[in-house]
Coordinates of C-alpha atoms and ligand atoms in Angstrom, one line a residue:
M1 CA -26.3 84.3 36.2
D2 CA -29.7 82.5 36.4
A3 CA -30.2 79.3 34.4
T4 CA -30.8 80.1 30.7
A5 CA -31.2 78.5 27.4
A6 CA -28.0 78.9 25.3
V7 CA -26.4 77.9 22.0
L8 CA -22.7 76.9 22.2
L9 CA -20.9 79.0 19.6
R10 CA -17.2 78.3 20.4
R11 CA -15.1 75.8 22.3
V12 CA -11.5 76.3 23.1
D13 CA -9.2 74.0 25.1
Y14 CA -7.8 75.6 28.3
G15 CA -4.9 73.7 29.8
D16 CA -5.2 69.9 30.1
Y17 CA -8.5 69.7 31.8
D18 CA -10.7 72.7 31.1
L19 CA -12.7 74.3 28.2
I20 CA -13.5 77.9 27.6
L21 CA -16.9 78.1 26.0
T22 CA -18.7 81.0 24.4
F23 CA -22.4 80.7 24.6
F24 CA -25.1 82.8 23.0
T25 CA -27.7 82.8 25.8
E26 CA -31.3 83.7 25.6
E27 CA -31.3 85.8 28.7
A28 CA -27.9 87.5 28.7
G29 CA -26.6 87.4 25.1
K30 CA -22.9 86.4 24.5
V31 CA -21.3 84.9 27.6
A32 CA -17.9 83.2 28.0
V33 CA -17.6 80.6 30.7
I34 CA -15.1 78.1 31.9
A35 CA -16.0 74.4 32.1
K36 CA -13.7 72.8 34.7
H37 CA -12.5 69.2 34.1
A38 CA -14.8 69.1 31.0
K39 CA -12.0 67.6 28.8
K40 CA -11.1 64.6 30.8
S41 CA -14.0 63.7 33.0
K42 CA -16.6 61.4 31.5
K43 CA -19.1 62.3 34.1
R44 CA -19.0 66.1 33.9
F45 CA -21.0 67.3 31.0
A46 CA -20.6 64.0 29.2
G47 CA -21.2 64.5 25.5
V48 CA -23.4 67.6 25.8
L49 CA -20.9 70.4 25.1
E50 CA -21.1 70.2 21.3
L51 CA -21.1 73.1 19.0
F52 CA -24.4 74.6 17.9
S53 CA -26.5 72.5 20.3
V54 CA -29.0 74.2 22.5
L55 CA -28.4 73.7 26.2
K56 CA -29.9 74.8 29.5
I57 CA -27.0 76.1 31.4
A58 CA -26.3 77.4 34.9
C59 CA -23.1 79.2 35.9
Q60 CA -21.5 80.6 39.0
T61 CA -19.8 83.9 38.9
R62 CA -16.6 84.0 40.9
R63 CA -16.0 86.6 43.4
R64 CA -12.6 87.4 42.2
S65 CA -11.9 88.1 38.6
G66 CA -12.1 85.3 36.1
L67 CA -14.8 83.7 33.9
P68 CA -18.0 82.4 35.4
V69 CA -17.8 78.6 36.0
L70 CA -20.2 76.3 34.3
Q71 CA -22.2 74.4 36.9
E72 CA -24.8 72.6 34.9
A73 CA -25.5 71.9 31.3
V74 CA -28.5 70.0 30.1
L75 CA -29.0 69.2 26.4
E76 CA -32.2 70.6 24.9
E77 CA -31.6 70.4 21.1
P78 CA -28.6 68.5 19.9
F79 CA -28.8 69.6 16.3
A80 CA -26.5 66.7 15.6
A81 CA -27.2 66.5 11.8
I82 CA -25.4 69.9 11.4
R83 CA -22.1 68.5 12.8
E84 CA -22.3 65.5 10.6
N85 CA -22.3 67.6 7.5
M86 CA -19.3 69.7 6.6
L87 CA -21.2 72.3 4.5
A88 CA -23.9 72.7 7.2
T89 CA -21.1 73.1 9.8
A90 CA -19.6 75.8 7.6
Y91 CA -22.9 77.7 7.5
A92 CA -23.4 77.4 11.2
S93 CA -19.8 78.5 11.9
Y94 CA -20.3 81.6 9.8
W95 CA -23.5 82.6 11.7
A96 CA -21.7 81.9 15.0
E97 CA -18.7 84.0 14.0
L98 CA -21.0 86.9 12.9
I99 CA -22.7 86.8 16.3
T100 CA -19.5 86.5 18.3
S101 CA -17.7 89.3 16.4
W102 CA -20.6 91.7 16.5
S103 CA -22.3 91.2 19.9
E104 CA -21.2 92.7 23.2
E105 CA -20.6 90.5 26.2
A106 CA -23.6 90.1 28.5
Q107 CA -26.0 92.3 26.4
P108 CA -29.3 90.5 25.9
Q109 CA -30.3 90.0 22.2
K110 CA -33.5 88.0 22.3
C111 CA -34.4 88.6 18.7
L112 CA -31.0 87.5 17.5
Y113 CA -31.2 84.4 19.8
G114 CA -34.6 83.4 18.3
L115 CA -33.3 83.9 14.8
L116 CA -30.2 81.8 15.5
V117 CA -32.2 78.9 16.9
F118 CA -34.7 79.1 14.0
V119 CA -31.9 78.9 11.3
L120 CA -30.0 76.1 13.2
D121 CA -33.2 74.1 13.5
A122 CA -34.1 74.6 9.8
L123 CA -30.5 73.7 8.8
N124 CA -30.5 70.6 11.1
R125 CA -33.8 69.3 9.6
Q126 CA -33.0 70.4 6.1
K127 CA -36.2 72.3 6.1
M128 CA -34.9 74.9 3.7
D129 CA -32.1 75.2 1.2
S130 CA -29.0 76.1 3.2
A131 CA -27.9 78.9 0.8
L132 CA -31.3 80.5 1.2
L133 CA -31.2 80.2 5.0
N134 CA -27.8 81.9 4.9
L135 CA -29.4 84.9 3.0
L136 CA -32.2 84.9 5.6
F137 CA -29.8 84.9 8.5
Q138 CA -27.6 87.7 7.1
M139 CA -30.5 90.0 6.2
R140 CA -32.1 89.7 9.6
F141 CA -28.8 89.8 11.5
L142 CA -28.0 93.1 9.7
D143 CA -31.4 94.5 10.6
I144 CA -31.0 93.6 14.3
A145 CA -27.4 95.0 14.2
G146 CA -28.6 98.3 12.7
L147 CA -26.5 97.7 9.6
C148 CA -29.3 96.9 7.2
P149 CA -28.6 97.9 3.6
N150 CA -30.8 100.5 2.1
L151 CA -32.7 98.6 -0.7
N152 CA -35.7 100.9 -0.8
Y153 CA -34.5 104.0 -2.8
C154 CA -31.5 105.5 -4.5
C155 CA -29.1 106.8 -1.8
V156 CA -28.3 109.9 -3.9
C157 CA -31.5 111.2 -5.5
H158 CA -33.9 109.2 -3.2
A159 CA -36.0 107.9 -6.1
G160 CA -38.0 104.9 -4.8
L161 CA -37.2 101.4 -6.1
D162 CA -40.5 101.2 -7.9
N163 CA -39.8 104.4 -9.8
L164 CA -36.3 103.4 -11.0
P165 CA -36.5 103.2 -14.8
H166 CA -34.1 100.3 -15.1
H167 CA -34.5 96.8 -14.1
V168 CA -31.1 96.8 -12.5
A169 CA -29.6 99.1 -9.9
G170 CA -26.1 99.4 -8.6
F171 CA -25.2 99.2 -5.0
D172 CA -22.8 101.6 -3.4
M173 CA -20.9 99.7 -0.6
P174 CA -19.5 102.6 1.3
R175 CA -22.9 104.4 1.4
G176 CA -24.7 101.2 2.1
G177 CA -27.5 101.9 -0.5
L178 CA -28.7 101.6 -4.0
R179 CA -27.8 104.0 -6.8
C180 CA -30.1 104.4 -9.8
H181 CA -28.6 104.7 -13.3
G182 CA -28.8 108.5 -13.3
C183 CA -26.7 108.6 -10.1
E184 CA -24.0 106.1 -11.1
D185 CA -20.6 106.9 -9.7
P186 CA -18.2 106.9 -12.7
E187 CA -15.3 106.2 -10.3
G188 CA -16.9 103.4 -8.3
T189 CA -17.3 99.8 -9.0
H190 CA -20.6 98.6 -7.7
I191 CA -22.3 95.3 -7.4
C192 CA -25.5 95.1 -9.4
L193 CA -28.8 93.9 -8.2
S194 CA -31.9 93.2 -10.3
R195 CA -35.2 94.5 -9.0
G196 CA -36.5 91.0 -8.5
T197 CA -33.6 90.1 -6.3
I198 CA -34.0 93.3 -4.2
K199 CA -37.6 92.5 -3.6
Q200 CA -36.8 89.0 -2.5
L201 CA -34.1 90.2 -0.1
Q202 CA -36.6 92.7 1.4
W203 CA -39.0 89.9 1.8
L204 CA -36.4 87.7 3.6
A205 CA -35.7 90.6 5.9
Q206 CA -39.3 91.4 6.8
G207 CA -41.5 88.5 5.9
D208 CA -43.2 86.0 8.2
L209 CA -40.6 83.4 9.3
D210 CA -43.1 80.6 9.0
R211 CA -43.6 81.3 5.4
V212 CA -40.0 82.0 4.2
G213 CA -39.5 78.3 3.5
R214 CA -41.8 78.7 0.5
L215 CA -39.7 81.4 -1.0
R216 CA -38.0 80.3 -4.2
F217 CA -34.9 82.0 -5.7
S218 CA -33.8 81.5 -9.3
A219 CA -30.1 80.5 -9.6
Q220 CA -29.4 84.0 -10.9
A221 CA -31.1 85.7 -8.0
L222 CA -29.4 83.4 -5.5
G223 CA -26.0 84.1 -7.0
E224 CA -26.6 87.9 -7.0
A225 CA -28.0 88.0 -3.5
Q226 CA -25.2 85.7 -2.2
R227 CA -22.4 87.8 -3.7
F228 CA -24.0 91.0 -2.5
L229 CA -24.5 90.0 1.1
E230 CA -21.1 88.3 1.4
T231 CA -19.5 91.5 0.2
F232 CA -21.7 93.8 2.3
V233 CA -21.4 91.9 5.6
P234 CA -17.6 91.9 5.7
Y235 CA -17.4 95.5 4.4
H236 CA -19.7 96.8 7.2
L237 CA -18.3 94.6 9.9
G238 CA -14.9 95.8 9.0
K239 CA -13.3 92.4 8.6
E240 CA -13.6 89.2 6.5
P241 CA -14.9 86.4 8.8
R242 CA -12.5 83.4 8.6
S243 CA -15.5 81.0 8.5
L244 CA -16.7 82.7 5.3
K245 CA -13.5 81.7 3.5
V246 CA -14.1 78.1 4.6
L247 CA -17.7 78.3 3.5
R248 CA -16.8 79.5 0.0
Q249 CA -14.3 76.7 -0.4
L250 CA -16.8 74.0 0.5
R251 CA -19.9 75.4 -1.2
P252 CA -20.8 74.3 -4.7
D253 CA -20.9 77.2 -7.1
V254 CA -24.3 78.7 -7.9
K255 CA -25.1 77.9 -11.4
G256 CA -26.1 81.0 -13.3
P257 CA -24.9 83.7 -15.5
E258 CA -21.7 85.6 -14.6
P259 CA -22.1 88.4 -12.1
R260 CA -22.8 91.7 -13.6
V261 CA -20.5 94.4 -12.3
M262 CA -21.2 98.0 -13.2
D263 CA -17.9 99.7 -13.9
G264 CA -19.3 103.2 -14.5
H265 CA -19.0 103.1 -18.3
Ligands
ZN301 ZN1 -30.6 108.3 -8.1

């Protein structure tokens, strides 16, 4: 593998001396490598193999089976402020887990790489509210992964969002789309989203990245959007990320009215 920029997503001890590292690389997507003697030696990779930092790495692929061996790692962006803050670490861990669980080994994902570096940089510099960054990451990740929720029209009658008579629409998790009031499923329990929240989520998914920092969510919209995405993402990934549980324990509750859940009555 040629030298590439890479974010360190995961670090696992391997025996007494080595580390197994999972990188998300700019050129080759997710790649697992072994760093020999990285645990004990002060000279090899001294202090650079830290989670969520951006490195320039070079690896050597072994002729026989086995992981590529890390040859060189140069620190480009330490993003040290993330690791000094437990909540920021929890957000970054959640993004890292979504990427590692969804992406295939050695499949380039340049858009996703760019997105990850953008959110890590913003989190590190506290350029944007971390809860909002998390919404941004999840919406764009879903879009790249081809799992984007349908927030444009009712998934049953296809009435467009702007033509829905009510201010609030239900969201049908299994079908991955909105349901207008006329198409409510009496059996189903759906999360509700207000039209304002839906429009803001659409903007987060599609808007210009340089301008998303100016977006403001009310506490109610933030709570709604957070609950929605953190239900949608595990549902469509087929599992509950472990890091999401940690994040929920650490995160202060969003102040706002109780969630509205449509129970079909
Ligand atoms: Zn409908």
